[in-house]
Coordinates of C-alpha atoms in Angstrom, one line a residue:
M25 CA -2.3 -7.8 23.1
T26 CA -2.8 -4.1 23.9
T27 CA -2.4 -2.0 27.2
E28 CA -5.4 0.0 28.6
I29 CA -4.4 3.4 29.6
S30 CA -6.7 5.0 31.8
P31 CA -7.6 8.9 30.8
S32 CA -6.1 10.4 34.2
A33 CA -2.5 8.5 33.3
A34 CA -2.4 11.2 30.0
R35 CA -3.4 14.1 31.9
L36 CA -0.6 17.1 31.9
G37 CA -2.3 19.2 34.5
L38 CA -2.0 23.3 34.5
R39 CA 1.9 23.4 34.9
G40 CA 2.5 20.5 32.5
W41 CA 0.6 22.4 29.9
L42 CA 2.0 25.6 30.6
V43 CA 5.8 23.7 30.1
L44 CA 4.4 22.2 27.1
I45 CA 3.0 25.2 25.3
T46 CA 6.4 27.0 26.0
L47 CA 8.7 24.2 24.6
C48 CA 6.1 23.7 21.7
G49 CA 6.2 27.5 21.1
A50 CA 9.9 27.1 20.3
T51 CA 9.0 24.2 18.1
F52 CA 6.9 26.1 16.3
M53 CA 8.6 29.1 16.0
T54 CA 11.9 27.2 14.3
G55 CA 9.0 25.6 12.1
L56 CA 7.4 28.9 11.1
D57 CA 11.2 30.4 10.4
Y58 CA 11.6 28.6 7.0
S59 CA 8.4 28.5 5.2
I60 CA 7.8 32.1 6.4
I61 CA 10.7 33.3 4.9
T62 CA 10.6 31.2 1.9
V63 CA 7.5 33.1 0.9
A64 CA 8.7 36.3 1.1
L65 CA 12.2 35.8 -0.7
P66 CA 10.7 37.8 -4.0
E67 CA 10.0 40.8 -2.1
I68 CA 13.6 40.8 0.1
G69 CA 15.3 40.3 -3.5
R70 CA 14.0 43.3 -4.7
D71 CA 13.9 45.5 -1.5
L72 CA 17.6 45.0 -0.5
G73 CA 18.8 44.4 -4.0
F74 CA 20.3 40.9 -4.0
S75 CA 22.6 40.4 -7.1
S76 CA 21.0 37.2 -8.2
A77 CA 18.7 34.2 -7.5
S78 CA 21.2 31.9 -6.1
A79 CA 22.4 34.8 -3.8
L80 CA 18.9 35.5 -2.7
Q81 CA 18.8 31.8 -1.6
W82 CA 21.2 32.0 1.1
V83 CA 18.6 34.0 3.0
A84 CA 17.1 30.3 3.6
T85 CA 20.0 28.0 3.5
A86 CA 22.1 30.4 5.9
C87 CA 19.7 29.5 8.8
L88 CA 19.3 25.7 7.5
L89 CA 23.1 24.7 7.5
P90 CA 24.2 25.5 10.7
T91 CA 21.2 24.0 12.3
A92 CA 22.0 20.7 10.7
A93 CA 25.2 20.6 11.3
L94 CA 25.6 22.1 14.8
M95 CA 22.7 19.9 16.4
P96 CA 24.6 16.6 17.4
L97 CA 27.2 19.4 19.2
F98 CA 24.3 20.9 20.9
G99 CA 22.5 17.8 22.0
R100 CA 25.7 16.9 24.0
A101 CA 26.1 20.4 25.0
S102 CA 22.8 20.4 26.9
D103 CA 23.5 17.4 28.7
M104 CA 26.5 18.8 29.7
V105 CA 25.7 22.9 30.6
G106 CA 22.0 22.4 31.3
R107 CA 19.2 21.9 29.0
R108 CA 17.0 24.8 30.5
R109 CA 20.2 27.1 30.5
L110 CA 21.0 26.0 26.7
F111 CA 17.4 26.4 25.6
M112 CA 17.1 29.8 27.1
V113 CA 20.2 31.1 25.3
G114 CA 18.8 29.6 22.0
V115 CA 15.4 31.1 22.5
A116 CA 17.1 34.7 23.7
G117 CA 19.4 34.5 20.6
F118 CA 16.8 33.5 18.1
A119 CA 14.8 36.4 19.1
A120 CA 17.5 38.7 19.2
L121 CA 18.4 38.0 15.7
S122 CA 15.1 38.0 14.3
L123 CA 15.2 41.9 15.3
L124 CA 18.2 42.2 13.9
A125 CA 17.2 40.7 10.4
A126 CA 14.1 42.3 10.5
L127 CA 16.1 45.6 11.0
A128 CA 18.7 44.5 8.3
P129 CA 19.7 47.2 5.3
S130 CA 21.9 45.2 3.4
P131 CA 21.9 41.5 2.0
G132 CA 25.2 40.7 3.5
L133 CA 23.7 41.5 7.3
L134 CA 20.2 39.9 6.7
V135 CA 22.5 36.6 5.8
A136 CA 24.3 36.9 8.9
A137 CA 21.3 37.1 11.0
R138 CA 20.0 34.3 9.3
A139 CA 23.0 32.2 9.9
G140 CA 22.8 33.2 13.5
Q141 CA 19.2 32.3 13.6
G142 CA 20.4 28.9 12.6
V143 CA 23.2 28.2 15.0
A144 CA 20.2 29.4 17.9
A145 CA 17.9 26.7 16.1
A146 CA 20.4 24.0 16.8
M147 CA 20.4 25.0 20.5
I148 CA 16.7 25.1 20.9
G149 CA 15.8 21.8 19.1
P150 CA 17.6 19.0 21.2
A151 CA 17.3 21.2 24.4
A152 CA 13.5 21.7 24.0
L153 CA 13.0 17.7 23.2
A154 CA 15.4 16.9 26.2
L155 CA 13.6 19.1 28.5
M156 CA 10.1 17.7 27.3
T157 CA 11.0 14.1 27.6
G158 CA 12.2 15.0 31.2
A159 CA 9.1 16.9 32.5
F160 CA 6.9 14.3 31.2
P161 CA 7.4 10.5 32.2
E162 CA 7.6 8.0 29.9
G163 CA 4.2 6.8 28.9
P164 CA 0.8 8.2 28.2
Q165 CA 1.7 12.1 29.3
R166 CA 5.2 12.0 27.2
T167 CA 3.4 10.7 24.1
R168 CA 0.7 13.1 24.4
A169 CA 3.3 15.9 24.7
L170 CA 5.1 14.3 21.6
G171 CA 1.9 14.5 19.7
V172 CA 1.3 18.3 20.5
N173 CA 4.8 19.0 19.5
G174 CA 4.8 17.1 16.2
A175 CA 1.5 18.8 15.2
L176 CA 2.6 22.3 15.9
L177 CA 5.9 21.6 14.0
S178 CA 4.2 20.6 10.8
L179 CA 1.6 23.5 11.7
G180 CA 4.3 25.7 11.7
F181 CA 5.3 25.2 8.2
V182 CA 1.5 25.8 6.9
V183 CA 1.1 28.6 9.2
G184 CA 4.2 30.4 7.2
T185 CA 3.3 29.6 4.0
I186 CA 0.0 31.6 4.5
G187 CA 1.2 34.1 6.8
G188 CA 4.1 35.0 4.7
G189 CA 1.7 35.7 1.7
L190 CA -0.4 37.6 3.7
I191 CA 2.3 39.9 5.4
T192 CA 4.0 40.3 2.2
S193 CA 0.8 41.3 -0.1
G194 CA -0.4 43.4 3.0
L195 CA 2.6 44.8 4.9
N196 CA 6.3 43.9 4.0
W197 CA 8.7 41.1 4.7
R198 CA 10.3 42.6 7.4
W199 CA 7.2 41.8 9.4
T200 CA 7.9 38.0 9.1
M201 CA 11.5 38.6 11.3
L202 CA 9.2 41.2 13.7
I203 CA 6.6 38.2 14.4
L204 CA 9.2 35.6 15.2
F205 CA 11.3 38.1 17.6
G206 CA 7.7 38.6 19.2
I207 CA 7.1 34.6 19.5
G208 CA 10.8 34.3 20.6
S209 CA 9.9 36.6 23.4
L210 CA 6.9 35.0 24.4
V211 CA 8.5 31.7 24.8
M212 CA 11.4 33.7 26.8
V213 CA 8.9 34.7 29.1
G214 CA 7.6 30.9 29.7
A215 CA 10.8 29.5 29.8
V216 CA 11.8 31.8 32.9
G217 CA 8.6 31.2 34.5
V218 CA 7.7 27.5 34.4
V219 CA 10.6 25.9 32.7
R220 CA 12.9 23.8 35.0
E221 CA 15.7 21.9 34.6
T222 CA 15.0 18.3 34.2
A223 CA 18.4 16.4 34.7
G224 CA 22.0 17.0 36.5
R225 CA 24.7 18.3 34.3
N226 CA 27.1 15.4 32.7
R227 CA 30.6 16.5 33.8
T228 CA 32.5 14.9 30.9
R229 CA 34.5 17.0 28.6
L230 CA 33.4 17.9 25.2
D231 CA 34.5 15.2 22.5
V232 CA 36.1 18.2 20.5
P233 CA 37.2 16.0 17.3
G234 CA 33.8 14.3 17.3
A235 CA 32.4 17.6 17.1
V236 CA 34.4 19.1 14.3
L237 CA 33.9 16.1 12.2
A238 CA 30.1 15.5 12.9
S239 CA 29.5 19.5 12.2
G240 CA 31.4 19.4 9.1
G241 CA 30.3 16.1 7.7
L242 CA 26.5 17.2 8.3
F243 CA 27.4 20.9 6.9
A244 CA 28.8 19.3 3.8
L245 CA 26.2 16.7 3.1
V246 CA 23.1 18.9 3.6
Y247 CA 25.0 21.7 1.6
G248 CA 25.6 19.3 -1.0
I249 CA 22.3 18.3 -1.3
S250 CA 20.7 21.4 -1.1
T251 CA 22.8 22.8 -3.9
G252 CA 23.3 19.8 -6.0
G253 CA 19.8 20.4 -8.0
D254 CA 21.2 23.3 -9.4
A255 CA 24.9 22.6 -9.5
G256 CA 24.3 19.7 -11.3
W257 CA 24.8 16.3 -9.5
G258 CA 27.4 14.7 -11.6
S259 CA 29.3 18.1 -11.0
A260 CA 32.7 18.2 -9.9
R261 CA 31.6 20.8 -6.8
T262 CA 28.8 18.6 -5.9
L263 CA 30.7 15.2 -6.0
T264 CA 33.6 16.7 -4.1
V265 CA 31.3 17.9 -1.6
L266 CA 29.1 14.8 -0.9
A267 CA 32.6 13.0 -1.0
A268 CA 33.9 15.3 1.6
A269 CA 30.7 14.6 3.5
V270 CA 31.3 10.8 3.3
V271 CA 34.8 10.8 4.7
L272 CA 34.0 13.3 7.5
L273 CA 31.2 11.2 8.8
G274 CA 33.0 8.1 8.4
S275 CA 35.8 9.4 10.1
F276 CA 33.3 10.9 13.1
L277 CA 32.2 7.2 13.3
W278 CA 35.9 5.9 13.7
V279 CA 36.8 8.4 16.5
E280 CA 33.5 8.0 18.5
A281 CA 34.2 4.2 18.8
R282 CA 37.7 5.0 20.4
H283 CA 36.5 8.2 22.2
A284 CA 36.2 7.7 25.9
A285 CA 33.3 10.5 26.3
P286 CA 31.9 10.7 22.6
L287 CA 29.7 13.2 21.2
V288 CA 27.4 10.5 20.4
P289 CA 27.8 7.1 21.7
L290 CA 27.8 4.7 19.3
R291 CA 25.4 2.3 21.8
L292 CA 23.1 4.9 21.0
L293 CA 23.4 4.6 17.2
G294 CA 23.5 0.9 17.6
R295 CA 19.9 0.6 19.6
P296 CA 17.4 -0.9 17.2
T297 CA 14.7 1.6 18.5
V298 CA 17.3 4.6 17.5
K299 CA 18.6 3.9 14.2
W300 CA 15.0 2.0 13.0
G301 CA 13.4 5.1 14.2
M302 CA 15.5 7.2 12.6
L303 CA 15.1 5.3 9.4
V304 CA 11.4 5.9 9.7
G305 CA 11.9 9.4 10.2
L306 CA 14.1 9.8 7.5
V307 CA 11.6 8.1 5.2
T308 CA 8.5 10.5 6.4
F309 CA 10.2 13.5 6.3
G310 CA 12.1 12.7 2.9
M311 CA 8.6 11.7 1.1
C312 CA 6.3 14.0 2.8
G313 CA 8.5 17.3 2.6
G314 CA 9.4 16.5 -1.0
A315 CA 5.7 15.9 -2.0
T316 CA 4.9 19.1 0.0
L317 CA 7.6 21.3 -2.3
L318 CA 6.1 19.5 -5.5
L319 CA 2.6 20.6 -4.5
S320 CA 4.0 24.0 -4.3
I321 CA 5.3 23.5 -8.0
Y322 CA 1.6 22.3 -9.0
M323 CA 0.0 25.1 -7.6
Q324 CA 1.7 27.4 -8.9
D325 CA 3.4 26.3 -12.1
V326 CA 0.4 24.0 -13.3
L327 CA -2.5 25.9 -11.8
G328 CA -1.3 29.6 -11.9
Y329 CA -2.0 30.1 -8.0
S330 CA -0.2 33.5 -6.5
P331 CA 1.8 32.6 -3.2
L332 CA -0.9 33.5 -1.0
E333 CA -3.4 31.3 -2.8
T334 CA -0.7 28.0 -2.8
G335 CA -0.3 29.1 1.1
L336 CA -3.9 28.1 1.6
G337 CA -3.6 25.3 -0.8
F338 CA -1.7 23.7 2.2
L339 CA -4.6 24.7 4.7
G340 CA -5.9 20.6 4.4
E341 CA -2.5 19.5 5.7
G342 CA -2.0 21.9 8.1
V343 CA -5.4 21.0 9.8
A344 CA -4.8 17.3 9.4
A345 CA -1.6 17.9 11.1
L346 CA -3.1 19.0 14.5
A347 CA -5.7 16.2 14.1
G348 CA -2.7 13.7 13.8
G349 CA -1.1 15.2 16.5
T350 CA -4.3 14.8 18.8
L351 CA -4.9 11.1 17.7
A352 CA -1.4 9.9 17.7
A353 CA -0.8 9.7 21.6
R354 CA -4.4 7.5 21.6
L355 CA -3.2 5.3 19.0
I356 CA 0.4 4.8 20.4
N357 CA -1.1 4.0 23.7
A358 CA -3.6 1.7 22.3
R359 CA -1.7 -0.3 19.5
G360 CA 2.2 1.0 20.0
T361 CA 4.4 2.6 18.1
V362 CA 5.2 0.0 15.7
A363 CA 1.3 -0.3 14.5
T364 CA 1.4 3.3 14.4
I365 CA 4.3 3.9 12.2
A366 CA 3.1 1.4 9.8
A367 CA -0.6 3.0 9.8
G368 CA 1.1 6.5 9.5
L369 CA 3.2 5.5 6.6
T370 CA 0.5 3.7 4.9
V371 CA -1.8 6.6 5.1
Q372 CA 0.9 8.8 4.1
A373 CA 1.2 6.7 1.0
A374 CA -2.1 6.4 0.0
G375 CA -2.3 10.3 0.2
T376 CA 0.9 11.0 -2.0
A377 CA -0.4 8.0 -4.7
A378 CA -3.8 9.8 -5.0
M379 CA -2.4 12.6 -6.0
V380 CA -1.4 10.9 -9.3
F381 CA -5.2 11.8 -10.4
L382 CA -4.6 15.9 -9.4
P383 CA -5.4 17.7 -13.2
V384 CA -4.5 20.4 -15.1
H385 CA -7.0 22.5 -14.1
G386 CA -9.1 22.7 -11.0
G387 CA -8.8 20.0 -8.8
L388 CA -9.2 22.0 -5.5
A389 CA -10.8 19.4 -3.7
L390 CA -8.7 16.5 -4.6
L391 CA -5.8 18.7 -3.3
L392 CA -7.0 19.5 -0.1
A393 CA -7.8 16.0 0.3
T394 CA -5.0 14.5 -0.6
S395 CA -2.6 17.1 1.1
A396 CA -4.6 16.4 4.2
A397 CA -4.1 12.5 4.5
M398 CA -0.5 12.8 3.4
G399 CA -0.1 15.3 6.1
F400 CA -2.2 13.3 8.8
G401 CA 0.0 10.2 8.2
H402 CA 3.1 12.1 8.4
V403 CA 2.5 13.5 12.3
L404 CA 1.2 10.0 12.7
T405 CA 4.4 8.8 11.9
V406 CA 6.7 11.5 13.4
V407 CA 5.2 11.5 17.1
A408 CA 5.6 7.7 16.7
A409 CA 8.9 7.6 15.4
V410 CA 10.4 10.2 17.8
T411 CA 9.1 8.4 21.1
T412 CA 10.7 5.4 19.8
I413 CA 14.0 7.0 19.6
T414 CA 13.8 8.5 23.0
S415 CA 11.9 6.0 25.1
G416 CA 14.1 3.4 27.3
L417 CA 17.1 6.0 27.8
D418 CA 18.6 7.5 30.5
Q419 CA 18.0 11.1 31.0
A420 CA 21.7 11.6 30.9
D421 CA 21.4 10.6 26.9
Q422 CA 18.3 12.5 26.3
G423 CA 19.9 15.7 24.8
V424 CA 21.9 13.6 22.5
A425 CA 18.8 11.5 21.5
G426 CA 16.7 14.4 20.9
S427 CA 19.3 15.6 18.6
L428 CA 19.1 12.6 16.9
A429 CA 15.0 12.1 16.8
Q430 CA 15.7 15.7 14.9
M431 CA 18.6 14.9 12.0
P432 CA 15.9 13.2 9.9
T433 CA 14.1 16.7 9.7
F434 CA 17.4 18.1 7.7
V435 CA 18.9 14.8 6.2
G436 CA 15.6 14.5 4.8
A437 CA 16.6 16.7 2.1
I438 CA 17.9 13.8 0.2
G439 CA 14.3 12.9 -0.7
V440 CA 13.2 16.3 -1.9
A441 CA 16.4 16.4 -4.2
G442 CA 15.5 13.0 -5.3
L443 CA 11.8 13.6 -6.2
T444 CA 12.7 17.0 -8.1
A445 CA 15.1 15.1 -10.5
I446 CA 12.6 12.5 -11.0
V447 CA 10.2 15.7 -12.1
A448 CA 12.8 17.2 -14.0
A449 CA 13.5 14.1 -16.3
R450 CA 10.3 13.0 -16.2
S451 CA 9.2 16.5 -17.3
E452 CA 12.0 17.0 -19.9
A453 CA 11.0 13.7 -21.5
L454 CA 7.7 14.4 -22.0
A455 CA 8.4 18.2 -23.3
S456 CA 8.5 17.7 -27.0
S457 CA 5.3 16.0 -27.2
T458 CA 3.0 18.2 -24.9
T459 CA 2.3 21.5 -23.5
E460 CA 4.9 22.7 -20.7
A461 CA 1.9 22.5 -18.1
L462 CA 1.5 18.7 -19.0
A463 CA 4.9 18.0 -19.3
T464 CA 5.3 19.5 -15.5
L465 CA 2.3 17.6 -14.4
G466 CA 3.6 14.3 -15.6
G467 CA 6.9 14.8 -14.1
L468 CA 4.9 15.5 -10.9
H469 CA 2.6 12.6 -11.2
A470 CA 5.8 10.1 -11.6
A471 CA 7.7 11.8 -8.7
F472 CA 4.3 11.2 -6.3
L473 CA 4.3 7.7 -7.4
V474 CA 7.4 7.3 -6.3
A475 CA 7.2 8.9 -3.3
A476 CA 4.3 6.9 -2.4
A477 CA 6.2 3.8 -3.3
V478 CA 9.2 4.8 -0.8
A479 CA 6.4 5.3 2.0
V480 CA 5.0 1.8 1.8
L481 CA 8.5 0.2 1.9
G482 CA 9.0 2.6 5.0
A483 CA 6.1 1.1 6.4
V484 CA 6.9 -2.6 5.5
A485 CA 10.4 -2.1 6.5
G486 CA 9.8 -0.1 9.8
G487 CA 6.9 -2.2 11.2
V488 CA 9.5 -5.4 10.4
L489 CA 12.6 -4.1 12.3
L490 CA 10.8 -2.5 15.1
R491 CA 8.9 -5.4 15.8
R492 CA 12.0 -7.3 16.1
T493 CA 13.0 -5.1 18.9
G494 CA 10.1 -5.5 21.1
G495 CA 8.7 -2.4 19.3
R496 CA 6.3 -1.2 21.9
P497 CA 8.6 1.0 23.9
V498 CA 5.9 3.2 25.4
E499 CA 4.1 0.5 26.9
E500 CA 6.2 -0.9 30.0
P501 CA 6.0 2.4 31.5
A502 CA 2.5 2.9 31.0
E503 CA 1.9 -0.2 33.0
R504 CA 4.4 1.3 36.0
C505 CA 2.3 4.6 35.7
L506 CA -0.8 2.4 36.0
A507 CA 0.6 0.2 38.8
R508 CA 1.5 3.7 40.6
A509 CA -1.8 4.9 40.4

C-alpha cells in the first residue's frame, strides 16, 4: 500500500527555497573542494615546488582527514552551541582558509590551510543537515530538500573535475581556491539573512573522552585506508594504524555505553533505521566512489584523455545526479525508502556491471551511459538512506544524526581501496600476456564486476533489513501533514 501525497504538501515556498539554496550551497562547496583541487595537483606541485608526489598528495589528504575525524564531535557540538552558530563559524572559516590557500607562497602554508578547511567542513556538514531537517518537517518537504542536497553534493564532484581542468588550463590553480572563497562568501550572506536556528541548545557537558577516542579512531581508520595502497596493505605501518583504529573505536563504544551524556548515544547507533541506513550508505558511497575513481583511470591510462577531457567524461554522471535528486523525493513519497534504496542500488549495480563492456578504444557513448546509470542510482540511494537515518528522531539528536548520515562518505574509502587493489592484482596477472593498456582494462573490468556485485548484495540486504523495521519512516509524518491540510 502506498500513500498519496498532494503536490502542495511538498512545496517549500520562497523562504524555504532560500534556506535550501543556502544550506545546499555549503554542501556543494564542500563537495566541489575535493575534486577541484585533485585535478589541480600537478600544477600545484610545479608552482610551489613540492618535494615528491607523496608530499603533494597531502594537499588533498590534509583536508579529508580532519573532516572525517571531527564530524561526530561537531555533530554533538551543533546540538550544544547552536546549529546556526556552528554553521556560520564553519562557513566563515572555510571561506577565509580558502583565501589563505589561494595566496599560500609555500607547501607548508598550503597544507596547513587545507587542514583548516577540513576542520571547517566538519563543522558545516552535520550543522547544515541538522538545520535542513529542522527547517523542513519530516515528510515530503524534507524528502524534497534532501533530494536537492544529494544531487548538489554529487554534482559538486563532477563540476569540480570539469572546472579544475578548465581553470588550470586557462588560468592557474589559485583560482580553484578563490572560487571556493567566493561561494563561501555568498553562503555566508544567505546564512545571515535567511537561516534561523531550528532547536534549543542541549545544555549537557561535552563527552571529552568520547570525542578524543572517536576523533582518534576515525583519523586512524581513514588515514590507514587512504595510505594503505601506497605503503602496502601488509606493511607494519598500515597494520599498526588500522589496529589502532580498531582499538580506539572499540574503546569509544565501551566509554559511550557508560557515559551519562555520550557524544554519540548508543540508542541512536542501535536504531535499525540508523545502523542499516549507514550500512546502505557505506555500500553506495564505497562502490560508486571506487568505480568513479576507476573511470578516471580508464579515461586517462587506457583512452589517453587529458585531465579536462576526463572531467567532461563525467558529464553524464553529473546530469544523472541532478535527475536522481529531483526524482528521489517523488519515488520515496510514492513507494517508501526501502523500495527506493533497492531500486537505487539495483540501477547503480546495472550501470557499474555494464562498464565491463568499455573498450580499449572509443566507447564514449557507453562511458556516458553507464556512468549516468551509476550516478542516478547512487543519488536515489543516498537520499533514501539519509532520509531513513534522520527520520523519527528528536530535534535534539539531529546534529548527531547528521554526522552519522555523512560518515559513510568518508569510511566509503574502504571500497575505493578494495577496488583499486583488485585492479592492481588482476592487471599484474595479465601483464605478461598482453599490452599494458589491455592489462589495465582487464583489471578495471574485474573491479567493476565486484562493485556491481556488492551493490546488488547491498540492495538485497538493505531491503530485507530495513523492511523488518517497518521501513517507511517518511510516510507517517506525511499522513499527519495531509491530516493537517
